[in-house]
Coordinates of C-alpha atoms and ligand atoms in Angstrom, one line a residue:
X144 CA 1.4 4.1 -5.5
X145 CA 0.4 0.6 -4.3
X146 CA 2.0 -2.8 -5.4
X147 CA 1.1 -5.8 -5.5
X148 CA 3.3 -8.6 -4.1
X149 CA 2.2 -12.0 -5.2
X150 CA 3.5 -15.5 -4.6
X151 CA 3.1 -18.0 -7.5
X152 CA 2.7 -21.5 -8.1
X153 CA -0.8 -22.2 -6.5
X154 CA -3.4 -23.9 -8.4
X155 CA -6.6 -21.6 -8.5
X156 CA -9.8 -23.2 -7.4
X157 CA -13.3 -22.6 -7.1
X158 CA -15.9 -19.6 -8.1
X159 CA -15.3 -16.4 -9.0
X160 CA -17.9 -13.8 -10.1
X161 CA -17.2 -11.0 -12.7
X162 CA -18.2 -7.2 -12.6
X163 CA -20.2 -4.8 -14.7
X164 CA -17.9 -3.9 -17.7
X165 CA -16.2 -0.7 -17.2
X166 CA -16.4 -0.1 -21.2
X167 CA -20.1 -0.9 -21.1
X168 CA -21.1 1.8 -18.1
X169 CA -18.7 4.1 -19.3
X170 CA -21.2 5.1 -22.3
X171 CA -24.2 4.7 -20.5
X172 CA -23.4 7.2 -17.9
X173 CA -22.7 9.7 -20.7
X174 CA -25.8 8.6 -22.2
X175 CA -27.4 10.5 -19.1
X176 CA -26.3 13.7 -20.5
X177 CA -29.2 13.0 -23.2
X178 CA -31.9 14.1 -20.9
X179 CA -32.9 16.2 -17.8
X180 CA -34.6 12.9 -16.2
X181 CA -32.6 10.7 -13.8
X182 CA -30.9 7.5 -15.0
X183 CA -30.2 4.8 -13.1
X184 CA -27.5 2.3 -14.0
X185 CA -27.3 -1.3 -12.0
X186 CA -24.3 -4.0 -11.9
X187 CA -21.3 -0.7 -12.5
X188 CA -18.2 -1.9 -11.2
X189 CA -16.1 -0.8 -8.5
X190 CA -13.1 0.8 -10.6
X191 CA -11.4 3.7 -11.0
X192 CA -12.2 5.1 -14.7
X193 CA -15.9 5.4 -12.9
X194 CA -14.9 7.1 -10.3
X195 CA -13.0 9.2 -13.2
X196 CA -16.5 10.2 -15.3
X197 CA -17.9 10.6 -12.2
X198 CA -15.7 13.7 -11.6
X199 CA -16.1 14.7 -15.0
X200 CA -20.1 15.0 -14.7
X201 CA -19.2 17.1 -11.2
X202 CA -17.3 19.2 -12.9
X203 CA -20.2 19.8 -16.0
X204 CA -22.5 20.4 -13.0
X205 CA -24.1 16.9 -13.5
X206 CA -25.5 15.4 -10.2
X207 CA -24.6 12.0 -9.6
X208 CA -25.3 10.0 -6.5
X209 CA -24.1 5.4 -5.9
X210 CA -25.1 2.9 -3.8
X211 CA -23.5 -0.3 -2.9
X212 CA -25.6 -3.4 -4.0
X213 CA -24.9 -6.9 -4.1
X214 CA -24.2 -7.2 -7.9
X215 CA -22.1 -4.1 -8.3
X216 CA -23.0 -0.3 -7.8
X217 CA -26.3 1.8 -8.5
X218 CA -25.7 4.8 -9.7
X219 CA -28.1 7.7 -10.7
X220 CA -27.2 10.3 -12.6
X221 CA -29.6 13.6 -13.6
X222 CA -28.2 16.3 -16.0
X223 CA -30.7 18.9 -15.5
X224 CA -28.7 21.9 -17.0
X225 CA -25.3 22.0 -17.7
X226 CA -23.4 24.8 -15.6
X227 CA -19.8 24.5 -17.0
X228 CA -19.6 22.9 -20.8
X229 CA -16.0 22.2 -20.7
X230 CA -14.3 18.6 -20.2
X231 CA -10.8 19.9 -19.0
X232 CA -7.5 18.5 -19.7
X233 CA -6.7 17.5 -16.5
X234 CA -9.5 15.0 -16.0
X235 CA -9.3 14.0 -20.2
X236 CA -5.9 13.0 -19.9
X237 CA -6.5 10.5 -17.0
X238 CA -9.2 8.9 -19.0
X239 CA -9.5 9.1 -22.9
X240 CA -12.9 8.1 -22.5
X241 CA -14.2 10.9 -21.3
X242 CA -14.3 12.1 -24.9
X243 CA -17.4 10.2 -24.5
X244 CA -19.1 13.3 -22.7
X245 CA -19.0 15.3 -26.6
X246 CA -21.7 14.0 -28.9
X247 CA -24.3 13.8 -25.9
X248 CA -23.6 17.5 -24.9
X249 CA -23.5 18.8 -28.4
X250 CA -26.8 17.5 -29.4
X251 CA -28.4 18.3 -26.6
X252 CA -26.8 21.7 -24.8
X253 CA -25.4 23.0 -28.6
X254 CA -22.2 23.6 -27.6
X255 CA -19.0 22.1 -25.4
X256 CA -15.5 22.0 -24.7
X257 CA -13.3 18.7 -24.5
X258 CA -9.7 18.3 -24.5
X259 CA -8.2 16.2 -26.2
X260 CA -7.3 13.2 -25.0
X261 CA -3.6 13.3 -26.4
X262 CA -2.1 9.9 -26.7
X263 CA -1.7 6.7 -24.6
X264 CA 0.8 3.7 -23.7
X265 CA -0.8 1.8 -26.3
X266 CA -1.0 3.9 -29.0
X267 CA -1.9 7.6 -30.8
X268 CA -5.6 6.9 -30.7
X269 CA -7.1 10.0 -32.3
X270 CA -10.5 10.9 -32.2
X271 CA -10.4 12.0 -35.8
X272 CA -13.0 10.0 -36.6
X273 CA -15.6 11.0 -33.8
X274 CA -15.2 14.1 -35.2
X275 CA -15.3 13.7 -38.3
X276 CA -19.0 12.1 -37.9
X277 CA -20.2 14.7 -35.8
X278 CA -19.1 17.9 -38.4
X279 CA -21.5 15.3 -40.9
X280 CA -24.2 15.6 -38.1
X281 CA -23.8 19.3 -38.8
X282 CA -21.8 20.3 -35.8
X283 CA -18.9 23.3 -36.2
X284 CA -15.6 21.5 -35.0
X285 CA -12.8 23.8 -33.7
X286 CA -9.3 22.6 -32.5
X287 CA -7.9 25.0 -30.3
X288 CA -5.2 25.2 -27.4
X289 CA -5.6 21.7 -27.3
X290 CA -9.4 21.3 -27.0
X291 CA -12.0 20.3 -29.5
X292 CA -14.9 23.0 -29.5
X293 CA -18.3 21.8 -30.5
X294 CA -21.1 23.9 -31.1
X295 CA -24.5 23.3 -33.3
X296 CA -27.7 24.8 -33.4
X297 CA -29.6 21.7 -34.2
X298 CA -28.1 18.3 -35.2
X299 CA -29.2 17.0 -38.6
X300 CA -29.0 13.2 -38.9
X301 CA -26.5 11.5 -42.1
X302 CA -25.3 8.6 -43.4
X303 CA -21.5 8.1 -42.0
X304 CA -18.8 5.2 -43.1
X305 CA -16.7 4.7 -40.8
X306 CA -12.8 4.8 -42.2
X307 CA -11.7 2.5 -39.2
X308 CA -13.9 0.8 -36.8
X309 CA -14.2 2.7 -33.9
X310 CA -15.7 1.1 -30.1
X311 CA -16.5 4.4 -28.8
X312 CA -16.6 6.5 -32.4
X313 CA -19.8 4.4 -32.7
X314 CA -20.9 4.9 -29.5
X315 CA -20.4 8.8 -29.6
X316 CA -22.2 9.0 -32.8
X317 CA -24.8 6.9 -32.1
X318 CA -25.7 9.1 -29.2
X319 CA -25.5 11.9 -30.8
X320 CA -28.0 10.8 -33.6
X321 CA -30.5 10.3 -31.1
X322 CA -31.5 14.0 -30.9
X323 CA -30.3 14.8 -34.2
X324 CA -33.5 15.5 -36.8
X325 CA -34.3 13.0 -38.7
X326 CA -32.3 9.7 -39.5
X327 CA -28.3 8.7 -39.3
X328 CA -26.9 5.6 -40.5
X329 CA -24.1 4.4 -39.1
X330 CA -21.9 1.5 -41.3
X331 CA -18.7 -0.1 -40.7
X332 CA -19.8 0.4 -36.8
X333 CA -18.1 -1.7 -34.4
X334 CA -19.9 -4.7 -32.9
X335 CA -18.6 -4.7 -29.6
X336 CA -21.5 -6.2 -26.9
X337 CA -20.9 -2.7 -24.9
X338 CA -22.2 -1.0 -27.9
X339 CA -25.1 -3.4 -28.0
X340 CA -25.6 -2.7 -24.3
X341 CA -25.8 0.9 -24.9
X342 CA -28.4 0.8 -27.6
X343 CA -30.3 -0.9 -25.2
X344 CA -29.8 2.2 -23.1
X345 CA -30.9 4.7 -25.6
X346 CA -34.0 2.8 -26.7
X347 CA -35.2 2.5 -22.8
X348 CA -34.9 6.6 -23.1
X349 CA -37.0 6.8 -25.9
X350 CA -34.3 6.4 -28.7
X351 CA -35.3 4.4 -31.8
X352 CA -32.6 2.4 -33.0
X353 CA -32.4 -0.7 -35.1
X354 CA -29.1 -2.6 -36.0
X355 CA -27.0 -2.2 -33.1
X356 CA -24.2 -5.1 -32.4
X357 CA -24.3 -5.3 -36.7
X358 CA -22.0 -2.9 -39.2
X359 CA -24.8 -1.4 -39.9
X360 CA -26.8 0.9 -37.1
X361 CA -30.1 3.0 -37.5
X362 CA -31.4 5.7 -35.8
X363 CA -34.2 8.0 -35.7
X364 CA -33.9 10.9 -33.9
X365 CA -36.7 12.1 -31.5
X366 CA -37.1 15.6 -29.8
X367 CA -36.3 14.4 -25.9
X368 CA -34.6 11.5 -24.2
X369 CA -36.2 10.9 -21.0
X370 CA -35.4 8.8 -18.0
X371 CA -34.4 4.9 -17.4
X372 CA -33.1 2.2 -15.4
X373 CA -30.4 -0.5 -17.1
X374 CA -28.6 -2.8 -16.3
X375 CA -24.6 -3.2 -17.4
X376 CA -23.8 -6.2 -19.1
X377 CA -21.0 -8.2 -17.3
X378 CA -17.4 -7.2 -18.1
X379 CA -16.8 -10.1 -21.2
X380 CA -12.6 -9.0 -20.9
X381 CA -12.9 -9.6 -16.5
X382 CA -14.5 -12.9 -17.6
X383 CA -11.7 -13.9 -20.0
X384 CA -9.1 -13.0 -18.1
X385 CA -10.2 -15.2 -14.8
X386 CA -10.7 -18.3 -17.6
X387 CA -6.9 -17.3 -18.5
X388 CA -5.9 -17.2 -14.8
X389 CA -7.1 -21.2 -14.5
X390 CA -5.8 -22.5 -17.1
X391 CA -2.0 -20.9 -16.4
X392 CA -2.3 -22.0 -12.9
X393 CA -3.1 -25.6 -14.0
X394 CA -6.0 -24.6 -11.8
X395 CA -10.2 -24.9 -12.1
X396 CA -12.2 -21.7 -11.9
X397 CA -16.3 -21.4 -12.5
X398 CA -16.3 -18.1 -14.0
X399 CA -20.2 -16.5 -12.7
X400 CA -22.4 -13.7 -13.5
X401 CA -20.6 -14.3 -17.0
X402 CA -22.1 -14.2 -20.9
X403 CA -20.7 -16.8 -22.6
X404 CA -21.8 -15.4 -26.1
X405 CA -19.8 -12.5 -25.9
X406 CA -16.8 -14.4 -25.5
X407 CA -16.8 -17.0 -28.3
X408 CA -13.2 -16.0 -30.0
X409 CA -11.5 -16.0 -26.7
X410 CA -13.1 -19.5 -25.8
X411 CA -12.4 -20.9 -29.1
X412 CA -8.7 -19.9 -28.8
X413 CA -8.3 -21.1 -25.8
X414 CA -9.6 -24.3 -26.3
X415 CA -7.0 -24.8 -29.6
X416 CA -4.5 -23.8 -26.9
X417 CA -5.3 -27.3 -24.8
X418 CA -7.8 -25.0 -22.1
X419 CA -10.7 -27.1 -20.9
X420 CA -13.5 -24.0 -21.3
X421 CA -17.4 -25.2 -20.8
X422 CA -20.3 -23.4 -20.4
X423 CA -22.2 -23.6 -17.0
X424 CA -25.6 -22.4 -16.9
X425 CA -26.8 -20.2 -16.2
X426 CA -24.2 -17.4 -16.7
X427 CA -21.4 -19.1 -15.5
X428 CA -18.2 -20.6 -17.6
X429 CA -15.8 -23.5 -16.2
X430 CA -12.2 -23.3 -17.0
X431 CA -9.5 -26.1 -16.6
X432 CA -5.8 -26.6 -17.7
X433 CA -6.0 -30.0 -19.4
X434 CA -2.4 -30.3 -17.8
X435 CA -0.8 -29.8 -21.1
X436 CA -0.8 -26.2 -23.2
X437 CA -0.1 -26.0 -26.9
X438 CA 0.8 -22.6 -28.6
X439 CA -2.0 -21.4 -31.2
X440 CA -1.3 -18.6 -32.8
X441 CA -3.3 -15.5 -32.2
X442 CA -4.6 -12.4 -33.8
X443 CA -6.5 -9.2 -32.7
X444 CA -9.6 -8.5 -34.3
X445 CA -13.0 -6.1 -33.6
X446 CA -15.7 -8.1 -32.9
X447 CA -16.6 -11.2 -32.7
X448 CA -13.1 -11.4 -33.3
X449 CA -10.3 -12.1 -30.5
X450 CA -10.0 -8.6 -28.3
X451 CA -7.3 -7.1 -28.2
X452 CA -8.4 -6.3 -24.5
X453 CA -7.3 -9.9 -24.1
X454 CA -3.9 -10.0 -26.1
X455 CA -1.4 -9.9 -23.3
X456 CA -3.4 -12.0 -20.8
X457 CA -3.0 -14.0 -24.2
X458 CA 0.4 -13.8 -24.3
X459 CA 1.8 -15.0 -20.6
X460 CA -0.4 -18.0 -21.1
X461 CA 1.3 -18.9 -24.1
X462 CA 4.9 -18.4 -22.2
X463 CA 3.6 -21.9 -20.8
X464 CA 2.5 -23.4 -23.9
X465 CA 4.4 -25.9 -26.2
X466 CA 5.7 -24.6 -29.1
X467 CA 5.8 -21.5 -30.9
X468 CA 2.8 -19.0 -30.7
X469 CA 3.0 -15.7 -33.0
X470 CA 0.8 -13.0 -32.4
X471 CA -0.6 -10.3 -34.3
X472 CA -1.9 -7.0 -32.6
X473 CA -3.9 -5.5 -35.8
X474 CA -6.2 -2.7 -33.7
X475 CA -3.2 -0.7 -31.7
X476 CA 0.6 -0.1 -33.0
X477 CA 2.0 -0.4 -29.3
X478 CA 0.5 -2.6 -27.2
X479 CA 2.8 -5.0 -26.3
X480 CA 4.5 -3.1 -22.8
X481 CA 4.1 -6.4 -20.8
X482 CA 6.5 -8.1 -23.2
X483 CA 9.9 -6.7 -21.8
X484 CA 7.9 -7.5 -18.4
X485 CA 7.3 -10.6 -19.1
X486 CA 11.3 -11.5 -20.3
X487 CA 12.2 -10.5 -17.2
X488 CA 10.6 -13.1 -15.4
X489 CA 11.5 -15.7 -17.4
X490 CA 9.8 -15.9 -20.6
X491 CA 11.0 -16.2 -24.1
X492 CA 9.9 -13.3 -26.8
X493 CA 10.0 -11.5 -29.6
X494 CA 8.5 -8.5 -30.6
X495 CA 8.9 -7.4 -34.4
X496 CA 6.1 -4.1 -35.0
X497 CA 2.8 -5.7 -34.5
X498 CA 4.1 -9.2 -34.5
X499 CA 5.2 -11.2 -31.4
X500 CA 6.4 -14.8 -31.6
X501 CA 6.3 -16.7 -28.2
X502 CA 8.6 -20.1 -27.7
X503 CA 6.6 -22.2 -24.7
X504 CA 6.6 -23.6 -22.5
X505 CA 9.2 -21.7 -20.3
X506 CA 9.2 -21.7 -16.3
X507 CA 8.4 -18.6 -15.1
X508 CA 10.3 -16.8 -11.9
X509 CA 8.9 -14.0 -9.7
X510 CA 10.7 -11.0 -10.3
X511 CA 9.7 -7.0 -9.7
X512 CA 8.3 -5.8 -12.8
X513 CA 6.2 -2.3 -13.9
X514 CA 2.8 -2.1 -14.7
X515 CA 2.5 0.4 -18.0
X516 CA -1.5 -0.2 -18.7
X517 CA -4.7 -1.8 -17.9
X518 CA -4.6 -5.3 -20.0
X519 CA -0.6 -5.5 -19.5
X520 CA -0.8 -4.9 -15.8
X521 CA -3.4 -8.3 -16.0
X522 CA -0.7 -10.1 -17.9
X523 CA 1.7 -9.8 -15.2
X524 CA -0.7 -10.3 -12.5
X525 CA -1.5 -14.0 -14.6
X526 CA 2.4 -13.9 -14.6
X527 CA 2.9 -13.9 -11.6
X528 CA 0.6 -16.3 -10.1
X529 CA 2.3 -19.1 -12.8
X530 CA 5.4 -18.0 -11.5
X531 CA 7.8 -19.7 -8.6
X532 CA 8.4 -17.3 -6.0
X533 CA 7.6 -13.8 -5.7
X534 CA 6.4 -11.3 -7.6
X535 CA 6.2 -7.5 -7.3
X536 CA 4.3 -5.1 -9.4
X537 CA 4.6 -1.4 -9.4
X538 CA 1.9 0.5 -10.5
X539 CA -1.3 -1.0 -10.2
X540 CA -3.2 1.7 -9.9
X541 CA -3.2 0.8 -14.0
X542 CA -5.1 -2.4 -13.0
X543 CA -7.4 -0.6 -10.8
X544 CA -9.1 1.3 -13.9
X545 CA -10.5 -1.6 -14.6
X546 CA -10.4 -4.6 -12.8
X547 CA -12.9 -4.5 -9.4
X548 CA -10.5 -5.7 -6.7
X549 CA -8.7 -8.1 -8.6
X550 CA -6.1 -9.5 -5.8
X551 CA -9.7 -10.1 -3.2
X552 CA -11.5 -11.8 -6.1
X553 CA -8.3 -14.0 -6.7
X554 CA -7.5 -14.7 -3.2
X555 CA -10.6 -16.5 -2.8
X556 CA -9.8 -19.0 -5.0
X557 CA -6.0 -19.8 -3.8
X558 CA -4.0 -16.8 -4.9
X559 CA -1.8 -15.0 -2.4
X560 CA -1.6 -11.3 -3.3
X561 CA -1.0 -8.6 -1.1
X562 CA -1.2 -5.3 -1.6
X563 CA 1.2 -3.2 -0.5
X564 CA 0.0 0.9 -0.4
X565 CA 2.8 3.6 0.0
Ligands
LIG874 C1 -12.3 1.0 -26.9 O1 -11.4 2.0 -27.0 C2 -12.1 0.4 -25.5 N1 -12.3 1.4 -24.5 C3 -10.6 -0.1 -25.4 O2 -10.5 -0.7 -24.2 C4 -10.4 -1.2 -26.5 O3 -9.1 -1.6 -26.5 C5 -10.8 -0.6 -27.9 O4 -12.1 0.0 -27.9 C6 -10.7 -1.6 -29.0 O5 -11.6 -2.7 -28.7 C7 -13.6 1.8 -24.2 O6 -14.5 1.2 -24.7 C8 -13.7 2.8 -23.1 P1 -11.2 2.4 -30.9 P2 -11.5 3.1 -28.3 O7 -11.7 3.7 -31.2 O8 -12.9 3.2 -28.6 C9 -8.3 3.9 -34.3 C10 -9.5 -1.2 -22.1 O9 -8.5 -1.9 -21.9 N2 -9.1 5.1 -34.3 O10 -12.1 1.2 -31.2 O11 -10.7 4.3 -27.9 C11 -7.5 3.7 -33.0 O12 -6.3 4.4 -33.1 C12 -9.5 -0.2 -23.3 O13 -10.5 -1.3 -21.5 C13 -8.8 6.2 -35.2 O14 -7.9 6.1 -36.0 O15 -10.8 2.3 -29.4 C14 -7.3 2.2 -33.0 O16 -6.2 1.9 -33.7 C15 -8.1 0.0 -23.9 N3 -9.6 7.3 -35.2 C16 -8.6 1.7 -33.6 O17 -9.2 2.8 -34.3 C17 -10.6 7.5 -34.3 O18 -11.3 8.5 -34.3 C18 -9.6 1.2 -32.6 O19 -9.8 2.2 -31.7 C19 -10.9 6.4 -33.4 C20 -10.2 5.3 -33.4

């Protein structure tokens, strides 16, 4: 398993350009499932949950093909039949989600296999509610030796609430209803940009749907899905985690091939917290440490709210702020594995359930440390590069889910990370 070894205490400086988002390509290549034409998807990143899905389609009998480009990869996908309708375990488990695969194949092949995902570092996260919306669509759900079977001879569209919102409950709904007969309203769906970006998907494939980044989503189902080429939105959490990575470096990073608008929370918290954030068009935001961090308390929220893809980043910053930061995860019930991490190079928490409370600013030493998921592995990677001396971290295969190259990206703007493969 590689490491990474990184020596702290540099300044970062200069441009950086984000990736496609991993939770914005992730849908739209299950969206391709919708239709025998090909899809082509532009700007996908160069992580390992794609190269995840893209074994899952291999193993539905989904043809994929990718090509390097300059923004990212191209990568066409055509599901012209569907040889083996089972998502198995093996590949599930690696990647919750995969459950992704389920409303597409149900409304269009009538019947599939997926295991469930089972839990995660961060938290139970059950799929009850995916199903739950696709039994109202008028599919037969079965739970059996660990895998959900779907079957349906015809989705019929409904109105669904949503009891909790739900990222990619919305988006396996919402693709679903696009062959379903007739029309499905969606409410309390989330408003993430990613599930903007996949309506945008859909509609290019002949979907018709109105509402998408509101609570409220529409969609009219039509008899086929054909063909299209998108684009993925850039990766809004990549983004706020380089503006994170300047400001607890004391450094100055211009943040490219960015959205600003999609990261207004973060922006806005990070600016209470003394960071110097500005927006550079086009596409581009600039990030500085005004030399002196104050703690702001933080909580999570769906969007527009903070993300909770961006609470730990969150939290090593405030390890260097002045004063006492407390902050509230409100989406997942365990999602603070980089805390103990974090201690042990220096820092000064408490964790109490969902609550955290963070006494700044406290110097930060290199130390080895674990990786446990994607977002915390980022926290210690911002850790590290704050912190004097060297770093070590185990397991970043966790921050190669979803982070394109992170150490090359940061290494051309000052950092010195090396990673170290068994
Ligand atoms: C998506 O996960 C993201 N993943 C996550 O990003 C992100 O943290 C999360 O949304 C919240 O923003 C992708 O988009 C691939 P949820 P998702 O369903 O859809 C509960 C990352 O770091 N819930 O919005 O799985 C659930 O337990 C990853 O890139 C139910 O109770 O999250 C959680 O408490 C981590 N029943 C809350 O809703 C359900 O059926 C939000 O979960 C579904 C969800």
């Amino acid at each position: 398993m590689d490491k990474f070894l990184i020596e702290g205490g540099k300044p970062l400086e200069g441009r950086v350009a984000a990736s496609g988002a991993k939770n914005a390509a992730l849908p739209a290549m299950a969206a391709a499932l919708l239709t025998e034409d090909p899809v082509i998807l532009r700007n996908v990143p160069r992580v390992r949950d794609i190269g995840t899905l893209r074994s899952l389609l291999d193993e539905l009998g989904v043809d994929s093909s990718v090509t390097h480009e300059e923004h990212g990869n191209r990568l066409e996908i055509q599901a012209r039949k569907l040889l083996n309708p089972v998502a198995p375990y093996e590949l599930v488990k690696q990647m919750r989600a995969s459950v992704l695969v389920l409303g597409p194949l149900v409304a269009r092949f009538g019947h599939v296999r997926v295991s469930l995902p089972g839990g995660c570092a961060i938290g139970a996260r059950p799929i009850n509610l995916h199903l739950k919306g696709l039994e109202a669509l008028g599919a037969t759900i079965k739970i059996e030796h660990g895998y959900v079977d779907a079957r349906s001879d015809g989705l019929r569209g409904a109105t669904l609430y949503f009891d909790a919102i739900t990222v990619t409950g919305t988006e396996n709904l919402m693709m679903a209803a696009t062959l379903a007969s007739g029309e499905t309203l969606l409410q309390n769906a989330a408003r993430e940009p990613e599930v903007e970006d996949l309506a945008d998907l859909l509609k290019a494939m002949g979907a018709t749907i109105d509402g998408a980044g509101t609570d409220t989503i529409r969609i009219r189902g039509v008899t086929r899905m054909h063909g299209a080429e998108h684009t993925i939105v850039p990766d809004r959490i990549e983004v706020g985690t380089f503006l994170v990575a300047a400001a607890i470096t004391g450094g100055h990073l211009i943040v490219e091939q960015a959205e600003p608008a999609h990261l207004t929370a973060v922006i806005a918290k990070l600016a209470e917290a003394g960071v110097k954030v500005r927006t550079q068009a086009p596409r581009a935001l600039e990030a500085e440490s005004s030399g002196k961090l104050c703690a702001a308390d933080m909580t999570t929220h769906e969007y527009p709210g903070f993300a909770t893809d961006m609470q730990a980043q969150y939290m090593a910053l405030m390890t260097q702020a002045e004063g006492s930061a407390v902050i509230t995860e409100a989406i997942f019930e365990n999602r603070y594995l980089h805390a103990p991490e974090l201690l042990r190079m220096g820092a000064d928490i408490t964790v109490n359930g969902r609550r955290a409370v963070v006494r700044g600013k406290t110097p930060l030493s290199g130390a080895k440390v674990q990786a446990s998921d994607l977002r915390a592995s980022a926290s210690l990677v911002l850790a590290g590069l704050a912190a004097e001396g060297e770093t070590l971290i185990d397991r970043v295969y966790h921050i190669d889910r979803g982070y394109e190259r992170i150490e090359e990206k940061l290494n051309k703007v000052g950092a010195r990370i090396r990673r170290i493969s068994d």
